[in-house]
Amino acid sequence: MQPLSLAPVQSPEEQHETGVPPRPASCPLQWPQPSLTNGHDKNSNGGATWSIMNWVMTGGKSYRGMMGNAGSSVNLLGLMKESVRSTMGDHDAGDYNAGDYHAGAGANDVYGSGDVDEEDGPERVDGKAWRPLSRKVKIPDNILNPYRLLVFGRIAVLVLFLMWRISHVNTDAVWLWAASVSCEIWFVFTWILEQLPNLWPIDRVTYIGVLKERFEENLKGRSELPGIDVFISTVDPEQEPLLVTANTVLSVLAADYPAEKLACYLSDDSATLVTFEAMAETAHFAKLWVPFCRKHSIEPRSPERYFGLTRDPFKDKVRPDFIRDRRLLKREYDKFKVRLNALPELIRRRSNALNARDEVEAMRQFHLADHNIQLQLLSKKLSRVTWMSDATHWAGTWLHPSQDHTKWDHAGIVEVLASPRGCHPQCGSQEGRNGMSIDFKGVDLQVPMLVYVSCEKRQGYDDNKKAGAMNALLRASAVMSNGPFVLHLDFDQYVYNSQALREAMCFMMDHHGENVAFIQFPLRTEGVNICDRYSNRNRVFFNVNMRGLDGVQGPVYVGTNCMFRRIALYGFEPPKFNKLHQHHTVKVNRPDDEKPLLVHSNLPGKSKWLKRFGNSHLFLDSIEVAENQAKPLSYQPAGSGHKLDRSVVQGEALTQKMVREAIGVVSCGYEEKTKWGRGVGWVYGALTEDIVTGYKMHNRGWSSIYCIPKRDAFRRTAPINLTITLHKALWWATGSVEIFLGRNNAIFAGPRLNFLQRIAYLNIGLYPFTSIFLVVYSCIPAISIFTDQFIVKSLNATFLAYLLGISVSLSILGAMEMKWSGVTLDDWWRNQQFWMIGGTSAHIIAILGGIVKLITGIDISFAPASKSSQDNEEELADLYVVKWTSLMVLPITIMMTNVVAITVGITREIFREKHSWGKLIGGVCFSIWVLVHLFPFAKDLVARRGKTPTIVFIWSGLIAITIALLTVSINPSSAAARVDFSGSFNFP
């Protein structure tokens, strides 16, 4: 029986979704239409010529995809005949036609996902003409070129403005002039650092239909797609609701990917029994949920989000049994939620009952024993054990902590909760499973592997927090499923697009995909209203900055929603650089295995490999397998008929030896005297280990890709309020300060890091320091009003013209970014506002924390953010709840200082005999600019006065008044105000 995913006969709608259109007789092989796009799918070939700008932006390399065609249309077939180093290789004359290509695809488009100038693609694969799995799409030149020109024009205006400001000193207030000019110079410098990497944004197109044809068609139900191991990390079930974690796991298990090639690993940092049993319940419910999603093509595949959809759930559903199946699954899901919510109480009652039984038995033995034994029994304290459902002791954290059973002191745990039975689909029957009357006939019932992992923790051993947990999962998965690709998700990042994994495979398995270290997906947030007051969606960063980096060396790793190449995490160099050096073939033999492990490296012997990766021979054997399975199609020799076997590990049944080895590699002492955390895996010693890990890969020469499917790949499930947003901003800013002040500063990066990529990483380390100048600049308007001075001597026409030019150019740049990135005006403005809110609160504290850590070596601990499970009556109930945090003191003080300054200035000018409105208007407009940027913060404080301690407003008001009086006392104006130091303040 053919599996459902093959779909040999397709309707026109299905042809659009799969990306494989019908092939007419006149064209044996037609270029496929894209299934999902990353934005614009148009290309303009006119009016753009090669210039010095192209050379600078690409680091001196001439990419054909960056060159325009000067208004001429070139037939692609002729171009391939003329070019010896054609990107796609030479093909038969009848295979391609320029008119059959996707609309807008010109002859100079870049195909593939890497540096296309380095080597030629294969001419034919399996006797078929080469068809790429992905393609770069240039943003139209009529949009991008004016944007670049305006950027450089604004840079010129800013430089001229600074030159004018430096040459025109305000002699009446030199200190005010110097402070303002210093801030302006820093703002211009950081703006240039942020803007330069954005000058070369690109879009990408994937062809999922071609991927299916290459790896799944004509294989009798067996897939040759490479394996994927999904890592999900959770810390505390009290802070991170179990229902949210369970929905994330269910969405991963139900993703549209072969069950035998997909494995999900959950890392439980607290090793609680309630999390383990919740995952066991999840694995049980997945046996119904996963086939249901496959049968009816459910989107999204998180049951909580699917059953909570407000739109019509019956849209595009044609099977007559869908209503009945959905009703039954909804009932089962409700039962599943009830069981999940009852687990804490169930475990407590079970443990109490079994502990009571043990106490009775201990008392009976006590009465039967002689006197000496009774004394020994009395000296022993009976532990309050936490019991599993099979009446055995839980190896992790107990409800009543005891020795070897606390959150920071427990054994390592690896439990396989679900596993596929084989490499071929296991179709169900009409009766279904578990007595359910769901017809699963012809539907694959296999559930991907689900593994619960908790790393061993002991006193005296550093667990290295999230990075340590990820490295433990990396080793455990290597000896169990050994997927050559690793997808990292947070506990609340559920799969919104079931095709997301195939999207990433289109890049990884494409020509030159072997040089790609990771695929980064954007972070998309649900539960935020349309206003998005605190820029929680952060669309400017994910739609503008990350797409700009995609045109350089690739986006940065942001900590989640990222798929890695396993060997890149192991610290190996990309193949394009290995070709430049002579390889040494190292044989690492296991004592009980005759098969050698061949690894290309400069390391001279087995002892060095053991020192690098640890003493697990099974892990060492997995390295070559993972490398071979991850090789893209370009590694298949043309015309040889040889195919890489991509099911070496995924097709094997799990053995007890693998599980024992997995427990060994997650032990607390395994990493001692190895390179884990320093050159292998996630990097240790950094608060933002994600940024540093991605930086290390880019520094070795790897590239990365930014994938923005038409339908979001992943989404967050929980809303975020201002307090949590500020603490997250503090986390990221502190990590950035550590990067800049530490050895991972991009200034010291190697020559393989692209120049613009280096600037981007440098900006990541520098941006928190902008808060120092931002706080000073936010106080300058109030100080200027109090002292009756301004940053310039007079508001002349030149100064106003510069301000107008700078403001208008910024607005036009924002409009152009909206044009090619898809962000809205509201997204852009909210991003500007939170730049001020975060800069005057979290970022300034982050600088102090980073300096303290640099001097003292003391790490700053951050508690995990509490996420709502959205079971409240009001879905957005917690969105604008203002919970007090000390980070709010400084922005409140700045707001109140500017409000007091405006009041004082206007009142003083009204009672003044000789009016001087010019300087006052300049200072008031400046203060209003500050207050407008802080308006979302002020609005919530006013609306939620009861949530913020009254002492905060009193203290901030006193500070504002003190600053005002102190400023006037130090530098009074000759005709403005008189300060009576006895305590009275008189206007003239």
mmCIF file of N, CA and C in Angstrom, residues 702-790:
data_model
loop_
_atom_site.group_PDB
_atom_site.id
_atom_site.type_symbol
_atom_site.label_atom_id
_atom_site.label_comp_id
_atom_site.label_asym_id
_atom_site.label_seq_id
_atom_site.Cartn_x
_atom_site.Cartn_y
_atom_site.Cartn_z
ATOM 1 N N TRP A 702 31.765 28.403 8.873
ATOM 2 C CA TRP A 702 30.437 27.920 8.510
ATOM 3 C C TRP A 702 29.540 29.093 8.131
ATOM 4 N N SER A 703 28.532 28.807 7.358
ATOM 5 C CA SER A 703 27.493 29.792 7.063
ATOM 6 C C SER A 703 26.186 29.324 7.679
ATOM 7 N N SER A 704 25.213 30.203 7.709
ATOM 8 C CA SER A 704 23.884 29.866 8.215
ATOM 9 C C SER A 704 22.842 30.442 7.272
ATOM 10 N N ILE A 705 21.604 30.002 7.428
ATOM 11 C CA ILE A 705 20.519 30.389 6.528
ATOM 12 C C ILE A 705 19.315 30.805 7.359
ATOM 13 N N TYR A 706 18.639 31.827 6.885
ATOM 14 C CA TYR A 706 17.424 32.306 7.533
ATOM 15 C C TYR A 706 16.224 31.828 6.740
ATOM 16 N N CYS A 707 15.369 31.061 7.384
ATOM 17 C CA CYS A 707 14.217 30.452 6.702
ATOM 18 C C CYS A 707 12.931 31.075 7.227
ATOM 19 N N ILE A 708 12.212 31.775 6.356
ATOM 20 C CA ILE A 708 10.928 32.382 6.713
ATOM 21 C C ILE A 708 9.852 31.765 5.829
ATOM 22 N N PRO A 709 9.255 30.666 6.243
ATOM 23 C CA PRO A 709 8.190 30.082 5.420
ATOM 24 C C PRO A 709 6.982 31.011 5.351
ATOM 25 N N LYS A 710 6.153 30.760 4.341
ATOM 26 C CA LYS A 710 4.946 31.562 4.188
ATOM 27 C C LYS A 710 4.049 31.392 5.403
ATOM 28 N N ARG A 711 3.946 30.176 5.911
ATOM 29 C CA ARG A 711 3.258 29.908 7.166
ATOM 30 C C ARG A 711 4.306 29.771 8.245
ATOM 31 N N ASP A 712 4.146 30.486 9.349
ATOM 32 C CA ASP A 712 5.145 30.471 10.416
ATOM 33 C C ASP A 712 5.517 29.042 10.785
ATOM 34 N N ALA A 713 6.801 28.809 10.965
ATOM 35 C CA ALA A 713 7.269 27.467 11.298
ATOM 36 C C ALA A 713 6.936 27.106 12.740
ATOM 37 N N PHE A 714 7.228 28.009 13.678
ATOM 38 C CA PHE A 714 7.007 27.759 15.093
ATOM 39 C C PHE A 714 6.397 29.013 15.718
ATOM 40 N N ARG A 715 5.663 28.785 16.788
ATOM 41 C CA ARG A 715 5.072 29.912 17.507
ATOM 42 C C ARG A 715 5.155 29.678 19.012
ATOM 43 N N ARG A 716 5.237 30.793 19.723
ATOM 44 C CA ARG A 716 5.169 30.751 21.177
ATOM 45 C C ARG A 716 3.712 30.734 21.607
ATOM 46 N N THR A 717 3.466 30.139 22.749
ATOM 47 C CA THR A 717 2.091 29.972 23.202
ATOM 48 C C THR A 717 1.700 30.909 24.332
ATOM 49 N N ALA A 718 2.661 31.550 24.989
ATOM 50 C CA ALA A 718 2.350 32.303 26.202
ATOM 51 C C ALA A 718 2.552 33.790 25.976
ATOM 52 N N PRO A 719 1.670 34.639 26.527
ATOM 53 C CA PRO A 719 1.869 36.090 26.429
ATOM 54 C C PRO A 719 2.992 36.557 27.337
ATOM 55 N N ILE A 720 3.525 37.715 27.044
ATOM 56 C CA ILE A 720 4.643 38.267 27.813
ATOM 57 C C ILE A 720 4.269 39.679 28.243
ATOM 58 N N ASN A 721 4.375 39.986 29.528
ATOM 59 C CA ASN A 721 4.089 41.336 30.005
ATOM 60 C C ASN A 721 5.370 42.143 30.107
ATOM 61 N N LEU A 722 5.232 43.380 30.558
ATOM 62 C CA LEU A 722 6.381 44.286 30.594
ATOM 63 C C LEU A 722 7.478 43.783 31.525
ATOM 64 N N THR A 723 7.089 43.257 32.680
ATOM 65 C CA THR A 723 8.089 42.807 33.654
ATOM 66 C C THR A 723 8.950 41.692 33.084
ATOM 67 N N ILE A 724 8.307 40.690 32.468
ATOM 68 C CA ILE A 724 9.063 39.587 31.884
ATOM 69 C C ILE A 724 9.894 40.085 30.713
ATOM 70 N N THR A 725 9.337 41.003 29.932
ATOM 71 C CA THR A 725 10.081 41.544 28.790
ATOM 72 C C THR A 725 11.337 42.269 29.243
ATOM 73 N N LEU A 726 11.241 43.050 30.311
ATOM 74 C CA LEU A 726 12.407 43.769 30.817
ATOM 75 C C LEU A 726 13.464 42.809 31.341
ATOM 76 N N HIS A 727 13.041 41.750 32.020
ATOM 77 C CA HIS A 727 14.013 40.792 32.536
ATOM 78 C C HIS A 727 14.681 40.007 31.405
ATOM 79 N N LYS A 728 13.933 39.714 30.353
ATOM 80 C CA LYS A 728 14.565 39.077 29.191
ATOM 81 C C LYS A 728 15.549 40.028 28.522
ATOM 82 N N ALA A 729 15.157 41.298 28.420
ATOM 83 C CA ALA A 729 16.091 42.290 27.863
ATOM 84 C C ALA A 729 17.341 42.401 28.728
ATOM 85 N N LEU A 730 17.163 42.308 30.043
ATOM 86 C CA LEU A 730 18.325 42.329 30.944
ATOM 87 C C LEU A 730 19.221 41.119 30.705
ATOM 88 N N TRP A 731 18.618 39.959 30.511
ATOM 89 C CA TRP A 731 19.377 38.729 30.244
ATOM 90 C C TRP A 731 20.230 38.889 28.988
ATOM 91 N N TRP A 732 19.585 39.292 27.887
ATOM 92 C CA TRP A 732 20.305 39.416 26.616
ATOM 93 C C TRP A 732 21.372 40.508 26.692
ATOM 94 N N ALA A 733 21.043 41.622 27.329
ATOM 95 C CA ALA A 733 22.007 42.721 27.400
ATOM 96 C C ALA A 733 23.211 42.343 28.258
ATOM 97 N N THR A 734 22.978 41.640 29.361
ATOM 98 C CA THR A 734 24.100 41.204 30.197
ATOM 99 C C THR A 734 24.999 40.241 29.430
ATOM 100 N N GLY A 735 24.384 39.329 28.694
ATOM 101 C CA GLY A 735 25.181 38.422 27.872
ATOM 102 C C GLY A 735 25.981 39.151 26.811
ATOM 103 N N SER A 736 25.397 40.194 26.230
ATOM 104 C CA SER A 736 26.118 40.971 25.222
ATOM 105 C C SER A 736 27.302 41.709 25.836
ATOM 106 N N VAL A 737 27.116 42.227 27.042
ATOM 107 C CA VAL A 737 28.236 42.899 27.728
ATOM 108 C C VAL A 737 29.354 41.903 27.994
ATOM 109 N N GLU A 738 28.997 40.682 28.420
ATOM 110 C CA GLU A 738 30.011 39.651 28.640
ATOM 111 C C GLU A 738 30.756 39.341 27.347
ATOM 112 N N ILE A 739 30.040 39.284 26.241
ATOM 113 C CA ILE A 739 30.683 38.994 24.959
ATOM 114 C C ILE A 739 31.676 40.083 24.602
ATOM 115 N N PHE A 740 31.274 41.333 24.762
ATOM 116 C CA PHE A 740 32.154 42.438 24.372
ATOM 117 C C PHE A 740 33.376 42.530 25.271
ATOM 118 N N LEU A 741 33.197 42.259 26.557
ATOM 119 C CA LEU A 741 34.314 42.379 27.494
ATOM 120 C C LEU A 741 35.131 41.103 27.602
ATOM 121 N N GLY A 742 34.684 40.025 26.940
ATOM 122 C CA GLY A 742 35.374 38.749 27.052
ATOM 123 C C GLY A 742 36.163 38.393 25.802
ATOM 124 N N ARG A 743 36.553 37.126 25.744
ATOM 125 C CA ARG A 743 37.388 36.654 24.637
ATOM 126 C C ARG A 743 36.598 36.390 23.358
ATOM 127 N N ASN A 744 35.259 36.479 23.427
ATOM 128 C CA ASN A 744 34.438 36.252 22.239
ATOM 129 C C ASN A 744 34.083 37.536 21.511
ATOM 130 N N ASN A 745 34.815 38.595 21.774
ATOM 131 C CA ASN A 745 34.606 39.848 21.066
ATOM 132 C C ASN A 745 34.937 39.658 19.591
ATOM 133 N N ALA A 746 34.050 40.148 18.725
ATOM 134 C CA ALA A 746 34.227 39.953 17.287
ATOM 135 C C ALA A 746 35.464 40.657 16.747
ATOM 136 N N ILE A 747 36.002 41.605 17.489
ATOM 137 C CA ILE A 747 37.223 42.280 17.035
ATOM 138 C C ILE A 747 38.370 41.283 16.896
ATOM 139 N N PHE A 748 38.367 40.260 17.740
ATOM 140 C CA PHE A 748 39.457 39.285 17.746
ATOM 141 C C PHE A 748 39.116 38.035 16.950
ATOM 142 N N ALA A 749 38.083 38.085 16.134
ATOM 143 C CA ALA A 749 37.690 36.917 15.347
ATOM 144 C C ALA A 749 38.722 36.632 14.261
ATOM 145 N N GLY A 750 38.666 35.406 13.734
ATOM 146 C CA GLY A 750 39.604 34.982 12.706
ATOM 147 C C GLY A 750 39.244 35.517 11.334
ATOM 148 N N PRO A 751 40.074 35.219 10.345
ATOM 149 C CA PRO A 751 39.856 35.763 8.993
ATOM 150 C C PRO A 751 38.672 35.130 8.265
ATOM 151 N N ARG A 752 38.131 34.020 8.758
ATOM 152 C CA ARG A 752 37.021 33.378 8.067
ATOM 153 C C ARG A 752 35.681 34.057 8.333
ATOM 154 N N LEU A 753 35.655 34.945 9.296
ATOM 155 C CA LEU A 753 34.426 35.671 9.586
ATOM 156 C C LEU A 753 34.300 36.841 8.627
ATOM 157 N N ASN A 754 33.190 36.869 7.901
ATOM 158 C CA ASN A 754 32.943 37.932 6.936
ATOM 159 C C ASN A 754 32.989 39.302 7.609
ATOM 160 N N PHE A 755 33.439 40.315 6.863
ATOM 161 C CA PHE A 755 33.595 41.649 7.429
ATOM 162 C C PHE A 755 32.279 42.193 7.971
ATOM 163 N N LEU A 756 31.203 42.092 7.190
ATOM 164 C CA LEU A 756 29.912 42.591 7.656
ATOM 165 C C LEU A 756 29.363 41.732 8.792
ATOM 166 N N GLN A 757 29.663 40.424 8.761
ATOM 167 C CA GLN A 757 29.254 39.561 9.868
ATOM 168 C C GLN A 757 29.985 39.957 11.141
ATOM 169 N N ARG A 758 31.235 40.330 11.009
ATOM 170 C CA ARG A 758 32.021 40.792 12.156
ATOM 171 C C ARG A 758 31.394 42.065 12.745
ATOM 172 N N ILE A 759 30.970 42.959 11.873
ATOM 173 C CA ILE A 759 30.326 44.193 12.336
ATOM 174 C C ILE A 759 29.032 43.873 13.081
ATOM 175 N N ALA A 760 28.273 42.907 12.563
ATOM 176 C CA ALA A 760 27.019 42.537 13.223
ATOM 177 C C ALA A 760 27.278 41.989 14.622
ATOM 178 N N TYR A 761 28.266 41.095 14.762
ATOM 179 C CA TYR A 761 28.582 40.562 16.085
ATOM 180 C C TYR A 761 29.165 41.634 17.000
ATOM 181 N N LEU A 762 29.917 42.559 16.427
ATOM 182 C CA LEU A 762 30.440 43.665 17.228
ATOM 183 C C LEU A 762 29.292 44.522 17.759
ATOM 184 N N ASN A 763 28.292 44.748 16.934
ATOM 185 C CA ASN A 763 27.135 45.531 17.360
ATOM 186 C C ASN A 763 26.347 44.808 18.451
ATOM 187 N N ILE A 764 26.287 43.473 18.373
ATOM 188 C CA ILE A 764 25.604 42.706 19.422
ATOM 189 C C ILE A 764 26.280 42.923 20.773
ATOM 190 N N GLY A 765 27.587 43.000 20.786
ATOM 191 C CA GLY A 765 28.289 43.247 22.038
ATOM 192 C C GLY A 765 28.247 44.685 22.503
ATOM 193 N N LEU A 766 28.046 45.618 21.569
ATOM 194 C CA LEU A 766 28.118 47.031 21.917
ATOM 195 C C LEU A 766 26.779 47.652 22.281
ATOM 196 N N TYR A 767 25.674 47.074 21.800
ATOM 197 C CA TYR A 767 24.411 47.803 21.905
ATOM 198 C C TYR A 767 24.003 48.135 23.348
ATOM 199 N N PRO A 768 24.311 47.314 24.380
ATOM 200 C CA PRO A 768 23.920 47.742 25.730
ATOM 201 C C PRO A 768 24.602 49.022 26.187
ATOM 202 N N PHE A 769 25.809 49.283 25.689
ATOM 203 C CA PHE A 769 26.529 50.478 26.122
ATOM 204 C C PHE A 769 25.877 51.756 25.612
ATOM 205 N N THR A 770 25.003 51.633 24.635
ATOM 206 C CA THR A 770 24.254 52.797 24.172
ATOM 207 C C THR A 770 23.385 53.360 25.287
ATOM 208 N N SER A 771 23.014 52.528 26.259
ATOM 209 C CA SER A 771 22.128 52.985 27.330
ATOM 210 C C SER A 771 22.773 54.099 28.155
ATOM 211 N N ILE A 772 24.094 54.067 28.297
ATOM 212 C CA ILE A 772 24.775 55.134 29.057
ATOM 213 C C ILE A 772 24.514 56.474 28.395
ATOM 214 N N PHE A 773 24.722 56.540 27.107
ATOM 215 C CA PHE A 773 24.514 57.790 26.369
ATOM 216 C C PHE A 773 23.029 58.114 26.252
ATOM 217 N N LEU A 774 22.182 57.084 26.205
ATOM 218 C CA LEU A 774 20.743 57.325 26.088
ATOM 219 C C LEU A 774 20.186 57.931 27.370
ATOM 220 N N VAL A 775 20.641 57.456 28.524
ATOM 221 C CA VAL A 775 20.202 58.028 29.792
ATOM 222 C C VAL A 775 20.649 59.481 29.904
ATOM 223 N N VAL A 776 21.892 59.752 29.536
ATOM 224 C CA VAL A 776 22.393 61.132 29.581
ATOM 225 C C VAL A 776 21.604 62.013 28.623
ATOM 226 N N TYR A 777 21.368 61.506 27.415
ATOM 227 C CA TYR A 777 20.660 62.296 26.402
ATOM 228 C C TYR A 777 19.205 62.533 26.804
ATOM 229 N N SER A 778 18.613 61.596 27.555
ATOM 230 C CA SER A 778 17.227 61.768 27.995
ATOM 231 C C SER A 778 17.115 62.794 29.113
ATOM 232 N N CYS A 779 18.189 63.017 29.837
ATOM 233 C CA CYS A 779 18.184 64.016 30.908
ATOM 234 C C CYS A 779 18.597 65.404 30.418
ATOM 235 N N ILE A 780 19.242 65.474 29.268
ATOM 236 C CA ILE A 780 19.721 66.768 28.759
ATOM 237 C C ILE A 780 18.580 67.764 28.543
ATOM 238 N N PRO A 781 17.425 67.387 27.957
ATOM 239 C CA PRO A 781 16.370 68.402 27.773
ATOM 240 C C PRO A 781 15.873 68.986 29.088
ATOM 241 N N ALA A 782 15.726 68.164 30.127
ATOM 242 C CA ALA A 782 15.287 68.699 31.411
ATOM 243 C C ALA A 782 16.329 69.639 31.994
ATOM 244 N N ILE A 783 17.596 69.227 31.891
ATOM 245 C CA ILE A 783 18.674 70.080 32.414
ATOM 246 C C ILE A 783 18.735 71.393 31.651
ATOM 247 N N SER A 784 18.548 71.334 30.335
ATOM 248 C CA SER A 784 18.599 72.564 29.527
ATOM 249 C C SER A 784 17.462 73.516 29.903
ATOM 250 N N ILE A 785 16.297 72.980 30.243
ATOM 251 C CA ILE A 785 15.177 73.832 30.658
ATOM 252 C C ILE A 785 15.465 74.438 32.023
ATOM 253 N N PHE A 786 15.963 73.638 32.948
ATOM 254 C CA PHE A 786 16.267 74.149 34.286
ATOM 255 C C PHE A 786 17.321 75.247 34.247
ATOM 256 N N THR A 787 18.315 75.088 33.396
ATOM 257 C CA THR A 787 19.416 76.064 33.334
ATOM 258 C C THR A 787 19.176 77.166 32.326
ATOM 259 N N ASP A 788 18.052 77.116 31.631
ATOM 260 C CA ASP A 788 17.734 78.106 30.601
ATOM 261 C C ASP A 788 18.810 78.150 29.517
ATOM 262 N N GLN A 789 19.346 76.964 29.199
ATOM 263 C CA GLN A 789 20.331 76.820 28.131
ATOM 264 C C GLN A 789 19.864 75.735 27.170
ATOM 265 N N PHE A 790 20.608 75.553 26.084
ATOM 266 C CA PHE A 790 20.265 74.494 25.130
ATOM 267 C C PHE A 790 21.562 73.924 24.567
#
